[in-house]
Every structure is written in structure tokens, then in C-alpha cells.
XYZ file of C-alpha atoms in Angstrom:
676
model
C 35.456 9.818 -34.011
C 32.382 9.030 -31.920
C 31.078 12.580 -32.361
C 31.510 12.335 -36.139
C 29.669 9.007 -36.216
C 26.855 10.473 -34.149
C 26.454 13.464 -36.480
C 26.598 11.238 -39.587
C 23.947 8.951 -38.067
C 21.739 11.900 -37.231
C 22.011 13.181 -40.808
C 21.040 9.738 -42.115
C 18.054 9.627 -39.750
C 16.896 13.087 -40.815
C 17.315 12.144 -44.474
C 15.287 9.008 -43.943
C 12.505 10.987 -42.266
C 12.529 13.580 -45.039
C 12.176 10.937 -47.752
C 10.156 8.310 -45.892
C 7.105 7.230 -47.828
C 3.466 7.503 -46.800
C 0.582 5.218 -47.567
C -2.462 6.586 -49.331
C -5.230 7.671 -46.951
C -8.657 9.256 -47.393
C -7.298 12.557 -46.123
C -4.412 12.499 -48.610
C -6.772 11.561 -51.432
C -8.644 14.841 -50.931
C -5.385 16.822 -51.202
C -4.773 15.830 -54.815
C -5.343 18.492 -57.444
C -7.903 17.282 -59.966
C -6.985 18.247 -63.530
C -9.759 18.580 -66.128
C -11.173 20.382 -69.174
C -8.082 20.699 -71.355
C -8.440 23.387 -74.084
C -5.771 24.133 -76.711
C -5.257 27.701 -77.961
C -6.037 28.499 -81.636
C -2.299 28.844 -82.404
C -1.702 25.463 -80.687
C 1.014 26.899 -78.442
C -0.785 26.955 -75.082
C -3.041 24.659 -73.082
C -5.782 26.034 -70.831
C -7.059 23.723 -68.096
C -8.651 23.671 -64.665
C -7.501 22.235 -61.346
C -9.836 21.625 -58.414
C -8.472 21.541 -54.874
C -10.580 20.609 -51.865
C -10.477 21.947 -48.329
C -11.460 19.150 -45.975
C -12.009 21.479 -43.022
C -14.303 23.786 -45.014
C -15.917 20.754 -46.718
C -15.789 22.273 -50.197
C -13.652 22.618 -53.283
C -12.351 25.474 -55.424
C -11.467 25.312 -59.111
C -8.929 27.626 -60.750
C -7.780 28.025 -64.348
C -4.184 27.537 -65.513
C -2.197 27.705 -68.745
C 0.956 25.866 -69.744
C 2.942 25.862 -73.010
C 2.283 22.916 -75.338
C 6.040 22.505 -75.471
C 6.146 22.137 -71.684
C 7.147 24.485 -68.914
C 5.831 26.073 -65.756
C 2.028 26.414 -65.321
C 0.617 29.902 -64.766
C -2.360 30.333 -62.449
C -4.836 32.693 -64.149
C -7.622 32.839 -61.551
C -7.470 32.943 -57.806
C -10.862 34.106 -56.579
C -12.645 32.705 -53.497
C -15.071 30.897 -55.824
C -14.573 28.500 -58.703
C -14.025 29.186 -62.403
C -15.006 26.624 -65.015
C -15.887 26.069 -68.687
C -12.738 27.952 -69.662
C -12.351 28.251 -73.468
C -10.251 30.253 -75.873
C -11.959 32.885 -77.946
C -11.512 31.851 -81.609
C -8.955 34.620 -82.205
C -6.947 33.551 -79.154
C -6.917 37.083 -77.721
C -9.294 36.339 -74.836
C -10.241 33.450 -72.591
C -13.890 33.091 -71.678
C -14.989 31.295 -68.534
C -17.821 31.007 -66.029
C -17.536 32.464 -62.546
C -19.981 33.125 -59.738
C -17.681 35.693 -58.144
C -20.468 38.293 -57.983
C -23.317 35.913 -57.190
C -24.857 33.747 -59.911
C -22.628 32.039 -62.511
C -22.036 34.363 -65.459
C -19.744 34.668 -68.474
C -16.434 36.408 -67.821
C -13.436 37.142 -70.024
C -9.759 37.792 -69.372
C -6.543 38.161 -71.296
C -4.475 34.992 -71.853
C -2.155 36.094 -69.022
C -5.074 36.398 -66.572
C -5.250 40.193 -66.604
C -8.240 42.455 -67.300
C -10.974 40.181 -65.932
C -14.436 41.398 -66.911
C -17.986 40.122 -66.357
C -19.930 40.063 -69.645
C -23.413 38.796 -68.707
C -25.949 39.271 -65.977
C -28.617 36.682 -66.808
C -31.200 36.013 -64.120
C -30.468 32.577 -62.678
C -27.016 32.530 -64.284
C -25.691 30.182 -66.960
C -24.610 26.524 -66.986
C -22.317 26.605 -70.021
C -21.332 28.630 -73.097
C -19.352 28.638 -76.340
C -18.264 31.228 -78.901
C -19.297 30.950 -82.530
C -16.237 30.372 -84.756
C -16.849 33.759 -86.411
C -17.077 35.514 -83.005
C -20.393 37.123 -83.994
C -22.429 35.153 -81.465
C -22.116 33.267 -78.225
C -24.492 30.551 -77.037
C -25.428 29.771 -73.469
C -27.005 26.887 -71.595
C -29.620 28.308 -69.255
C -32.521 27.000 -67.185
C -35.785 28.439 -68.513
C -38.900 28.231 -66.339
C -41.873 26.994 -68.378
C -44.090 25.205 -65.842
C -46.186 26.652 -63.056
C -45.388 25.881 -59.441
C -48.058 24.573 -57.084
C -48.265 27.996 -55.443
C -48.805 29.644 -58.833
C -51.655 27.227 -59.532
C -53.173 28.009 -56.122
C -52.035 31.581 -55.339
C -54.319 31.711 -52.279
C -52.226 28.945 -50.668
C -48.754 30.544 -50.607
C -47.542 28.287 -47.769
C -48.686 25.020 -49.332
C -45.709 22.692 -49.745
C -46.478 20.002 -52.312
C -45.786 18.802 -55.829
C -48.628 17.979 -58.202
C -47.502 15.164 -60.491
C -49.478 13.831 -63.440
C -46.818 12.026 -65.466
C -43.593 10.048 -65.155
C -39.977 11.188 -65.137
C -40.777 13.632 -62.357
C -37.346 13.143 -60.823
C -33.991 12.034 -62.219
C -30.778 10.789 -60.550
C -30.679 13.281 -57.663
C -33.077 16.085 -58.638
C -36.832 16.598 -58.853
C -38.190 18.218 -61.992
C -38.393 21.839 -60.873
C -40.513 23.640 -63.502
C -37.485 24.714 -65.570
C -35.813 23.229 -68.658
C -32.244 23.456 -69.910
C -32.292 25.491 -73.130
C -29.786 26.893 -75.612
C -29.796 30.695 -75.787
C -27.949 32.601 -78.528
C -26.769 36.206 -78.089
C -24.975 38.623 -80.376
C -21.317 39.192 -79.532
C -19.061 42.073 -80.532
C -15.837 43.194 -78.889
C -16.605 41.507 -75.548
C -20.160 42.843 -75.464
C -23.125 40.444 -75.300
C -26.584 41.606 -76.428
C -29.951 39.942 -76.934
C -31.106 36.427 -76.088
C -32.731 34.072 -78.622
C -34.065 30.787 -77.236
C -33.567 28.403 -80.162
C -35.910 25.860 -78.551
C -38.903 28.232 -78.559
C -40.879 27.280 -75.432
C -40.181 23.564 -75.913
C -40.456 21.607 -72.661
C -37.345 19.525 -73.258
C -33.754 19.631 -72.027
C -30.687 20.331 -74.148
C -28.140 19.145 -73.336
C -29.486 15.990 -71.687
C -29.732 16.154 -67.903
C -28.081 15.513 -65.550
C -24.713 14.733 -67.146
C -24.788 16.392 -70.559
C -22.567 19.408 -71.140
C -21.024 21.422 -73.932
C -19.878 18.228 -75.675
C -23.510 17.843 -76.758
C -23.513 21.180 -78.624
C -21.424 22.119 -81.676
C -21.116 25.180 -83.927
C -20.571 24.761 -87.665
C -17.292 26.371 -88.822
C -19.148 29.215 -90.564
C -21.183 29.948 -87.426
C -24.465 29.425 -89.310
C -25.563 26.137 -87.709
C -25.820 24.807 -84.171
C -25.984 21.053 -83.639
C -27.374 19.913 -80.319
C -28.552 16.766 -78.550
C -32.088 16.516 -77.197
C -34.590 13.803 -76.316
C -37.850 15.437 -77.339
C -40.095 13.096 -75.417
C -42.322 13.653 -72.400
C -43.454 11.759 -69.324
C -44.038 8.038 -69.687
C -42.582 8.067 -73.210
C -39.381 9.692 -71.948
C -38.854 7.338 -69.034
C -38.912 4.234 -71.249
C -36.859 5.543 -74.195
C -33.209 6.337 -74.919
C -34.109 7.994 -78.220
C -32.126 11.224 -78.207
C -31.476 12.932 -81.543
C -29.092 15.371 -83.231
C -30.878 18.609 -84.130
C -29.468 21.268 -86.461
C -30.626 24.844 -85.874
C -30.090 27.188 -88.829
C -29.128 30.676 -87.677
C -30.340 32.311 -90.912
C -33.752 30.645 -91.234
C -34.396 29.739 -87.556
C -35.475 26.307 -88.823
C -34.523 23.217 -86.815
C -33.896 19.873 -88.553
C -33.667 16.456 -86.918
C -30.986 14.554 -88.853
C -31.327 11.299 -86.829
C -35.119 10.910 -86.760
C -34.887 7.352 -88.104
C -32.426 6.286 -85.406
C -34.145 5.071 -82.249
C -31.294 4.807 -79.728
C -29.018 7.399 -78.144
C -27.422 9.889 -80.574
C -24.786 11.981 -78.825
C -21.894 14.432 -79.052
C -22.020 15.979 -82.553
C -18.815 17.300 -84.153
C -18.781 19.281 -87.417
C -15.952 18.647 -89.870
C -13.652 21.682 -90.313
C -15.073 22.333 -93.811
C -18.645 22.134 -92.467
C -19.733 19.594 -95.082
C -20.118 16.704 -92.663
C -20.944 16.024 -89.053
C -19.890 13.065 -86.897
C -21.538 11.779 -83.737
C -21.828 8.740 -81.458
C -24.908 6.620 -82.107
C -26.480 3.620 -80.392
C -28.615 1.409 -82.609
C -30.788 -0.474 -80.123
C -33.782 1.365 -78.581
C -33.769 1.349 -74.775
C -30.283 -0.171 -74.499
C -28.179 2.489 -72.817
C -24.942 0.469 -73.001
C -25.184 -0.441 -76.667
C -22.154 0.016 -78.903
C -21.555 3.701 -79.659
C -21.057 3.760 -83.419
C -19.049 6.440 -85.186
C -21.621 7.914 -87.589
C -20.947 10.562 -90.233
C -23.635 12.531 -92.090
C -22.928 14.320 -95.381
C -25.007 17.510 -95.691
C -24.678 17.595 -99.481
C -25.682 14.012 -100.309
C -27.795 13.608 -97.160
C -26.288 10.163 -96.604
C -25.097 8.391 -93.455
C -21.972 6.296 -92.971
C -21.257 3.941 -90.079
C -17.486 4.394 -89.971
C -17.056 1.913 -87.097
C -19.099 -0.860 -88.690
C -16.258 -3.385 -88.372
C -14.954 -1.991 -85.050
C -16.160 -4.097 -82.089
C -15.969 -1.391 -79.410
C -17.674 1.909 -78.580
C -16.274 5.305 -79.545
C -16.266 8.614 -77.658
C -14.686 12.086 -77.726
C -14.655 12.651 -81.492
C -12.061 15.019 -82.984
C -11.654 15.808 -86.721
C -8.255 16.567 -88.207
C -7.763 19.871 -90.022
C -7.892 18.225 -93.466
C -11.322 16.606 -92.868
C -10.071 13.091 -93.658
C -9.477 11.601 -90.203
C -11.465 11.389 -86.977
C -9.673 10.699 -83.701
C -11.512 9.158 -80.778
C -11.172 7.318 -77.457
C -12.202 3.726 -76.857
C -11.825 1.051 -74.210
C -9.716 -1.968 -75.050
C -8.610 -4.740 -72.698
C -8.990 -2.823 -69.458
C -7.549 0.479 -70.722
C -8.790 3.517 -72.686
C -6.707 4.437 -75.730
C -6.537 6.890 -78.647
C -7.688 5.687 -82.071
C -7.797 7.142 -85.577
C -10.572 6.488 -88.113
C -10.649 7.260 -91.820
C -14.289 7.952 -92.829
C -13.736 7.191 -96.531
C -12.176 3.742 -96.083
C -13.563 2.978 -92.585
C -10.042 2.004 -91.560
C -9.454 2.306 -87.797
C -6.008 2.290 -86.196
C -5.068 2.235 -82.510
C -2.493 4.961 -81.865
C -1.588 4.444 -78.202
C -0.830 1.490 -75.962
C 0.030 1.126 -72.314
C -1.482 0.547 -68.890
C -3.425 3.802 -68.637
C -6.696 5.552 -69.511
C -7.082 8.634 -71.676
C -10.141 10.634 -70.596
C -9.850 13.809 -72.734
C -8.474 14.377 -76.213
C -7.323 17.126 -78.553
C -6.227 16.075 -82.042
C -6.071 17.951 -85.335
C -3.633 15.878 -87.382
C -0.488 17.760 -86.382
C -0.870 17.823 -82.596
C -2.360 15.299 -80.165
C -2.869 16.006 -76.471
C -4.714 13.992 -73.877
C -5.572 13.794 -70.207
C -4.136 10.507 -68.939
C -4.442 8.597 -65.677
C -3.866 5.172 -64.170
C -4.762 3.350 -60.980
C -1.547 4.734 -59.512
C -1.617 8.279 -60.892
C -4.401 10.889 -61.017
C -5.138 12.773 -64.237
C -2.459 14.911 -65.872
C -2.054 16.399 -69.355
C 0.208 14.657 -71.864
C 1.408 15.459 -75.377
C 1.707 12.522 -77.785
C 4.955 12.667 -79.748
C 5.874 10.327 -82.578
C 8.937 8.280 -81.625
C 10.229 5.483 -83.873
C 6.858 5.045 -85.525
C 4.884 5.003 -82.271
C 3.177 7.655 -80.190
C 4.942 8.306 -76.903
C 3.141 10.209 -74.097
C 5.158 13.196 -72.842
C 3.903 14.607 -69.537
C 3.152 18.352 -69.515
C 1.509 18.959 -66.135
C 2.850 17.678 -62.831
C 0.088 18.901 -60.545
C 0.523 16.124 -57.996
C 4.210 15.326 -58.443
C 5.248 16.383 -54.937
C 2.452 14.432 -53.254
C 3.029 11.334 -55.355
C 6.740 11.404 -54.545
C 5.853 10.889 -50.884
C 3.334 8.079 -51.391
C 4.190 4.461 -52.042
C 1.757 2.851 -54.470
C 1.163 -0.873 -54.705
C 1.980 -3.006 -57.716
C -0.814 -3.313 -60.303
C -0.761 -6.687 -62.035
C -2.590 -7.825 -65.161
C -3.770 -11.408 -64.804
C -5.836 -13.557 -67.158
C -8.205 -16.055 -65.541
C -10.071 -18.889 -67.250
C -13.841 -18.595 -66.734
C -16.342 -21.412 -66.239
C -17.191 -21.303 -69.958
C -13.485 -21.526 -70.858
C -12.941 -17.884 -71.863
C -10.074 -15.643 -70.803
C -10.934 -12.794 -68.412
C -8.664 -9.884 -67.532
C -8.387 -9.408 -63.773
C -6.510 -6.491 -62.239
C -4.743 -7.443 -59.004
C -3.489 -4.609 -56.812
C -1.000 -5.437 -54.058
C -0.246 -3.603 -50.785
C 2.655 -1.134 -51.182
C 4.787 -3.099 -48.691
C 3.814 -6.469 -50.163
C 5.785 -9.460 -48.882
C 5.114 -12.726 -50.710
C 6.023 -14.629 -47.541
C 3.095 -13.103 -45.634
C -0.629 -13.784 -45.934
C -3.052 -10.970 -46.768
C -6.828 -10.638 -46.710
C -8.284 -10.041 -50.181
C -11.191 -8.002 -51.537
C -13.281 -8.897 -54.560
C -14.254 -5.609 -56.210
C -17.638 -5.758 -57.941
C -18.067 -3.105 -60.647
C -21.135 -0.934 -61.134
C -22.833 0.190 -64.306
C -23.421 -2.679 -64.893
C -21.565 -2.006 -68.149
C -18.837 0.382 -66.949
C -15.211 -0.466 -67.640
C -12.826 -1.745 -64.980
C -9.976 0.134 -66.589
C -7.048 2.204 -65.360
C -9.205 4.850 -63.682
C -8.000 6.765 -60.633
C -11.113 6.942 -58.470
C -11.706 9.371 -55.625
C -14.308 7.022 -54.172
C -13.406 3.415 -54.975
C -9.653 3.837 -55.007
C -7.874 0.499 -55.376
C -4.539 1.881 -54.187
C -6.105 3.039 -50.931
C -7.645 -0.392 -50.375
C -4.235 -1.911 -50.986
C -2.578 0.635 -48.675
C -4.831 -0.632 -45.892
C -3.306 -4.080 -46.222
C -5.655 -5.761 -48.713
C -4.999 -7.489 -51.999
C -7.623 -6.158 -54.423
C -9.106 -8.406 -57.097
C -10.898 -6.387 -59.808
C -12.298 -8.600 -62.593
C -13.411 -7.464 -66.032
C -16.358 -9.835 -65.768
C -19.052 -10.355 -68.376
C -20.894 -7.164 -69.189
C -17.921 -4.775 -69.373
C -16.700 -2.821 -72.440
C -13.294 -3.259 -73.999
C -13.588 -6.955 -74.884
C -16.026 -6.869 -77.785
C -19.779 -6.469 -78.010
C -20.611 -10.098 -77.264
C -18.765 -9.897 -73.934
C -20.339 -6.522 -73.124
C -23.925 -7.477 -74.027
C -24.059 -10.889 -72.354
C -25.051 -9.540 -68.952
C -28.488 -8.187 -69.903
C -31.256 -10.381 -68.467
C -28.592 -12.592 -66.865
C -27.746 -10.641 -63.720
C -27.286 -13.682 -61.519
C -25.719 -15.806 -64.239
C -22.369 -15.866 -66.013
C -21.026 -12.587 -64.595
C -21.442 -13.960 -61.061
C -19.551 -17.082 -62.089
C -16.854 -14.770 -63.477
C -16.564 -13.023 -60.099
C -16.130 -16.334 -58.316
C -13.625 -17.559 -60.911
C -11.526 -14.444 -60.277
C -11.490 -14.603 -56.489
C -11.026 -18.392 -56.479
C -7.996 -18.112 -58.780
C -6.267 -15.382 -56.798
C -7.093 -16.878 -53.392
C -5.084 -19.977 -54.323
C -1.903 -17.926 -54.090
C 0.151 -18.698 -50.950
C 0.180 -15.024 -49.934
C -3.637 -14.769 -49.871
C -5.510 -15.740 -46.710
C -8.421 -17.639 -48.266
C -10.211 -17.556 -44.893
C -10.266 -13.728 -44.945
C -12.022 -12.721 -48.159
C -14.404 -9.802 -48.576
C -16.614 -8.551 -51.418
C -17.382 -4.865 -51.981
C -19.189 -2.823 -54.618
C -21.515 0.045 -55.534
C -24.689 0.246 -57.648
C -24.711 -2.908 -59.786
C -21.652 -3.872 -57.762
C -23.735 -3.600 -54.590
C -26.456 -5.734 -56.174
C -23.658 -8.213 -56.890
C -22.678 -8.138 -53.216
C -26.290 -8.746 -52.142
C -26.565 -11.639 -54.599
C -23.241 -13.129 -53.528
C -24.318 -12.856 -49.887
C -26.961 -15.485 -50.617
C -24.916 -17.607 -53.019
C -21.241 -17.531 -52.015
C -20.949 -20.958 -50.334
C -18.980 -19.628 -47.337
C -16.243 -17.980 -49.440
C -16.534 -14.515 -47.901
C -16.270 -13.241 -44.334
C -17.442 -9.651 -44.934
C -19.570 -7.678 -47.399
C -20.001 -3.970 -48.192
C -22.830 -2.814 -50.485
C -23.209 0.835 -51.537
C -26.474 1.969 -53.217
C -27.453 -1.434 -54.565
C -30.628 -3.069 -55.871
C -31.975 -5.515 -53.286
C -35.519 -6.251 -54.421
C -36.088 -6.035 -58.180
C -39.832 -5.525 -57.859
C -39.648 -2.607 -55.425
C -36.726 -1.167 -57.399
C -38.636 -1.331 -60.677
C -41.550 0.469 -59.015
C -39.419 3.353 -57.696
C -36.568 3.979 -60.141
C -36.798 6.649 -62.856
C -34.921 5.495 -65.969
C -37.266 2.656 -66.801
C -35.657 2.080 -70.188
C -32.764 0.547 -68.280
C -34.942 -1.743 -66.160
C -37.052 -2.752 -69.153
C -34.035 -3.725 -71.232
C -31.914 -5.395 -68.574
C -34.691 -7.173 -66.680
C -36.953 -7.808 -69.643
C -39.812 -5.578 -68.543
C -42.157 -4.959 -65.620
C -42.689 -7.545 -62.895
C -46.413 -7.705 -63.726
C -45.790 -8.900 -67.277
C -47.226 -12.286 -68.202
C -45.212 -14.371 -68.168
C -43.079 -12.633 -65.573
C -39.502 -12.119 -66.885
C -37.145 -14.788 -65.557
C -34.657 -12.063 -64.635
C -36.637 -11.377 -61.477
C -35.498 -14.766 -60.213
C -32.058 -13.190 -59.735
C -33.346 -10.619 -57.218
C -31.153 -10.809 -54.082
C -34.153 -10.762 -51.742
C -35.014 -14.241 -53.032
C -31.817 -15.567 -51.431
C -31.773 -13.528 -48.246
C -32.628 -16.608 -46.185
C -29.137 -17.879 -47.025
C -27.396 -14.804 -45.603
C -24.886 -15.649 -42.893
C -22.089 -13.071 -43.277
C -21.530 -9.597 -41.743
C -22.633 -6.828 -44.088
C -22.262 -3.036 -44.176
C -24.997 -1.294 -46.177
C -24.475 2.277 -47.425
C -26.984 4.535 -49.172
C -27.684 8.171 -50.043
C -31.015 9.879 -49.377
C -31.014 11.689 -52.743
C -30.343 8.582 -54.795
C -33.281 8.368 -57.218
C -31.544 5.864 -59.505
C -31.676 3.244 -56.724
C -33.807 4.694 -53.899
C -32.448 4.337 -50.372
C -35.310 2.053 -49.353
C -33.425 -0.723 -51.181
C -30.617 -0.354 -48.653
C -33.094 -0.240 -45.787
C -34.635 -3.528 -46.910
C -31.211 -5.199 -47.038
C -30.164 -3.889 -43.630
C -33.495 -4.815 -42.026
C -33.259 -8.343 -43.448
C -29.789 -8.757 -41.963
C -30.828 -7.366 -38.587
C -33.916 -9.563 -38.343
C -31.727 -12.621 -38.945
C -29.203 -11.564 -36.267
C -26.478 -11.093 -38.874
C -23.854 -8.518 -37.815
C -24.727 -5.456 -39.886
C -24.543 -1.685 -40.037
C -26.434 0.917 -42.096
C -24.461 4.023 -43.101
C -26.945 6.602 -44.400
C -26.126 9.979 -45.999
C -29.356 12.046 -46.131
C -28.020 14.645 -48.588
C -25.846 12.491 -50.849
C -27.015 10.902 -54.078
C -25.843 7.730 -55.849
C -22.357 9.035 -55.090
C -20.721 10.470 -51.968
C -19.208 13.754 -53.148
C -18.772 16.000 -50.106
C -15.229 15.809 -48.678
C -16.029 15.078 -45.034
C -18.770 12.611 -45.974
C -16.266 10.866 -48.219
C -13.675 10.601 -45.446
C -16.347 9.263 -43.099
C -17.302 6.756 -45.803
C -13.707 5.557 -46.056
C -13.298 5.278 -42.297
C -16.430 3.178 -41.939
C -15.448 1.145 -45.005
C -12.092 0.087 -43.542
C -13.388 -0.162 -39.987
C -15.834 -2.797 -41.180
C -13.305 -4.715 -43.241
C -10.675 -4.635 -40.499
C -13.222 -5.856 -37.955
C -14.039 -9.016 -39.872
C -10.980 -9.685 -42.034
C -8.076 -8.854 -39.724
């Protein structure tokens, strides 16, 4: 009897160990497979997609291509080389899959059969390619390539081959994390026949402009017409000072037969992005911002009719921005993604009537979309689940997401996630603000927890159901913190008035919104109101700097990553001056000086009295690292406990695996030191 009890107890103990749950850590975060770039086969039976896995020890990642039936089933790994494969697309006939690989050196176009067999390199362009797409007729293929058009300093002075300098005569000489390096991103068209690529026509003809827009533009900014006779592309054909103060990108149409390029948005002065031809080729849709210089303006759903040469603002009565446009096969609907109330959902628009209907609901974000009227697929995520592919099935008059890929199922089964709560808080001007509250996975309402106010960047980037690999709310919660993430003024998903209010009011209503959120949550009996911290990146880090001088003893610790500290020095060193001009009201030497400069955190640094961790990247040209140095130096000179975490080779973001883990360790070391 005793022996039986002992064995039964041992089995229970082993079972408990086998199924015991883990808390999310930085190391575990880098083990997740990252699903992206969903592509549906022409017969709509198979989905092609990529998954990136990272090796923390080797400090790098590797991306492979997979396929899975649209009906569901077991994924098949198509590529397994030592390097990465990306930009995987189906050839229009579905008999081949094209993709980019650097297996033999520089990134080139490869093809393989849909089962992964018969891999073949098709191109050997000097310098490689950055993207590609087949023409619908399979007679051509276009490439994105860097074309050198400017002379280097050593070419100007060939007798000084060891001279190491840049000669700069105009603005926009560096952008985000890269210096302008004599080359421009161009669209090259080659003939294609039976997996053979010949010739190379640069459709931009020595133009010193980038298409797609750098650094973030990709193949979504280029579109073939269904007959393969036109190429629509996005470009901002401005130079130097004019380019650095303007958001005026346009949609250009290159005619393959005449080699003539037409600008169809020349009268529109804001961003025009992401063109999409209708299946019959008679119309083209794109996302358009109306206001010059305002990079966070509403993205309107515009449609241009090639026959009548008329424009239609389909989203005229829709109070949110649109993205990821997809026509249905019958040319009468356009599907798109849009933020609404802290989530990103699928919508349907009817160009003729301008009627817009929301198709999905739920606490999640869709980040990719395929829709043709008979089939809808999307990449979906939440704060508690990384991206996976879902099919949307109609069920009792509503679309129900059906999960197709389960890339991280095993890992997620071992990790306990905290509860994510939607809370509405009354602001100081008597409006209702959505605040996400994330609780520790082992939350006990009878205990008291330190809490973190999360300050969002952008400034106009949604606090939605994103699963971040940097600012991961579940990992903060797993470390024993209640996370308070407000959708304060200046965020999309709550109408244009709410989104636009923040411009020229950086230290105003949105800061009151932050304090309303943390004050409301800190009244709960399970929150230790004496152990509050505030953390954020970019505009969120500016928010932290500002709060450090204006928080009235609420907080006991601050963390600021890549934030603006001194508006005048920032204005004089940043690159996208259209942003500074719109949000601050212009240069600091204007007469009268814009009142926005009164919000600069350095004006309040004499009030600082709270420990602060400052983090910055050496290749951050958006907010140069000297802003972080100024903040850290100010804290040190006032004997305020402080630390400066500097990454010489990171940009506005920390992307290398080991740097990211170090970031997380220092992040929680600092919070634990002052809040626990």
C-alpha cells in the first residue's frame, strides 16, 4: 500500500513537472517563430509564408519558406539553407514559387517547384536585388535594385584614395539609420520566359530618387496592371532641403509600351502610398494623406478611374485610416485593414456607394490580408499570442477566424500569460479613454503589485493588440508588474479629432491622459501606489522625460529609450524635418518662436528627482543619441541615480538578439531596484 502510494505520488510529481508553466522571459521571446508575408496560390488552395527563427548564441536569425493548405493541415518546409529566403511569391500560373536568397553570395532571384524541389538561381545582378514581382502575363519580372548615380569622395579626388570623408552640400544626407551612399533604389524590368531572365530596363532613367520609399517601403508600393502593360509605383521626386520638409510622395504609372511615366496624384500634396489595380485594370486604389507635411494624417481610400480620369474618396465619411488594400475579383469591393478602439480589424468598402462595413471584431490585430470576395485570410496577433495565419469563415452571419498555422503552439502551451483587461477611464476633459491593463500571470487580488505606465511612441502609433518583441507587455507582467497602457490623445482608432489633437500640444492633454490612466489604476487595492514607474521609447521616451519634471512625486523610477530631450538640439540634428515642422510648428528660430518649444523636457530638468535609466542607439538618426547623453548628464550633475545604456551599432530600435536580451535584463534590473 505504501509502495503504491509512493509510485502514484511520483507519477503526479513528474506529471506536474512536465506540465508546469513558465513565465515569459527575454530568452524565450527570441525562441518564437515569427510568421510573415502570407501569399495565396493562384488556385487559392495553398498559402505560402515565411517563418524567422533566431539563434541567440549565434546572434542572428534565419528565415525559411513554408506552405500549408488553405483548408488547414500540416505545414511543409520548402527551404532549409544556412541563409534566409524572403519575398516568396507564386508565379501567376502557380507552377513555380519565386523567392530571394543569398545562398551563393548576394541576394538574387531563385525559383522552385511548389513542393520545394528543383531550386534554381535565375539572376546574377551585381549588388543583388531587394525585391521582385512577376508580371501577371509572365512576360516580365521587375526588380528593386540599388543603382549608383553619385560619385564618391574618392572618385572626385582620385589622387586621395585613402581620404575618408563625405562631402555634403544639401539636406537629407542621412535617414533613420543610414547615410546616403551614392546609390538610389530603382525599379528594373527584365524579360522573362520559361524561368529565364534577360535584359534590364531602368524605368526611372537616371533619376536620383528612391522607389519604393526608403527605408521602410517594399513591394506593397509597386503594382502591375492585370494586362502587364503598366507599373504603378510610389516615389517622392524631391531633392535635398525640399525632400526633408515634405511628405509629398506620388503614384506614378509607367507604360510598358510607350515608356512614358504619368503622375496621377500631382495635385495631391501629402503622402500617396500603396497602389492596387482593380482586376479589370480600369481603376486603381491607393492610400492618400491630404495634409502636406503631416505624416500621421488620415489615410484616405482613393480610387482613380483611367477612363474618366476622375478621383473618388471612398472613405470620405470613414473617420479612420485605411491600409492593405485588396480588390475583390468582381471589381466592386475593396477590403482593407483599419484600427478601431485599440484593435486592428478587417473592413469592406464599396467604391460606388462609399459604404464601409466592419467585417471582424475581437481583441486582436490583423496585420496582413488576402481577400478576393470568396476567400479571406489574415495574419492575426494579440498581446498574448504572436502572429499566425487565420482563415475567415462565415458563421451565422459573422466572420469567424479559423487558425491555420500553429507555429508557436508548443511554446505557448508552456507559458502562462497574464490577463489583458479593457478599461475605460474618464479624462480631465471628460472624455472616455481606452486603457489596456495587463496583469501578472499569477495575479492575486489580495497582494499589492508595482505598476508601470507605458508611454507609446510615434507619437501617433496605435496601442493596439500588437505582440512586440521589444516592448512586450506580457513579459513586463511576467516580471511582477501591472502594466497600464493608455490610448491617450494622439493615437489612431478613435477618430481623427482624437488622433490629431496631439500636434503642437506635446506637453498638454496627452500628458494629462497619461496621468488620468495611472491615477485611476493605482487606486485599486492590489496596486502599490508608492511603487509606480513610467517607461517608453521615442515619443514615449520624450513623455518619460517630460513626466520626470512634472509628475508631482507619482513615480519612483523612469526608463527612456531614444527620446527627445531638448527640442532645439533635436530640431537641429534630426532628418525628417516635415515631422518637426508640423508637430512643433516650425524651427526654433521662427519669430515668434512656436509655443511648442515650451514643452521641451530640458526646460523642466531642474525638477528632476527620480532615478532614471536612459537608453540610446548610436545609429539612431531620427533622434540622435546626443539627446540621451544630455538627459543622462543632466541627471548625473544633479546627483540623481541614473544609468546610460548605449548601443553603438543599434538604431532607433534594438534588433540584434543578444543586444535585445541585454536590454531586457537592464530594463528589469532597473525597475526591480527601485520598485521592489
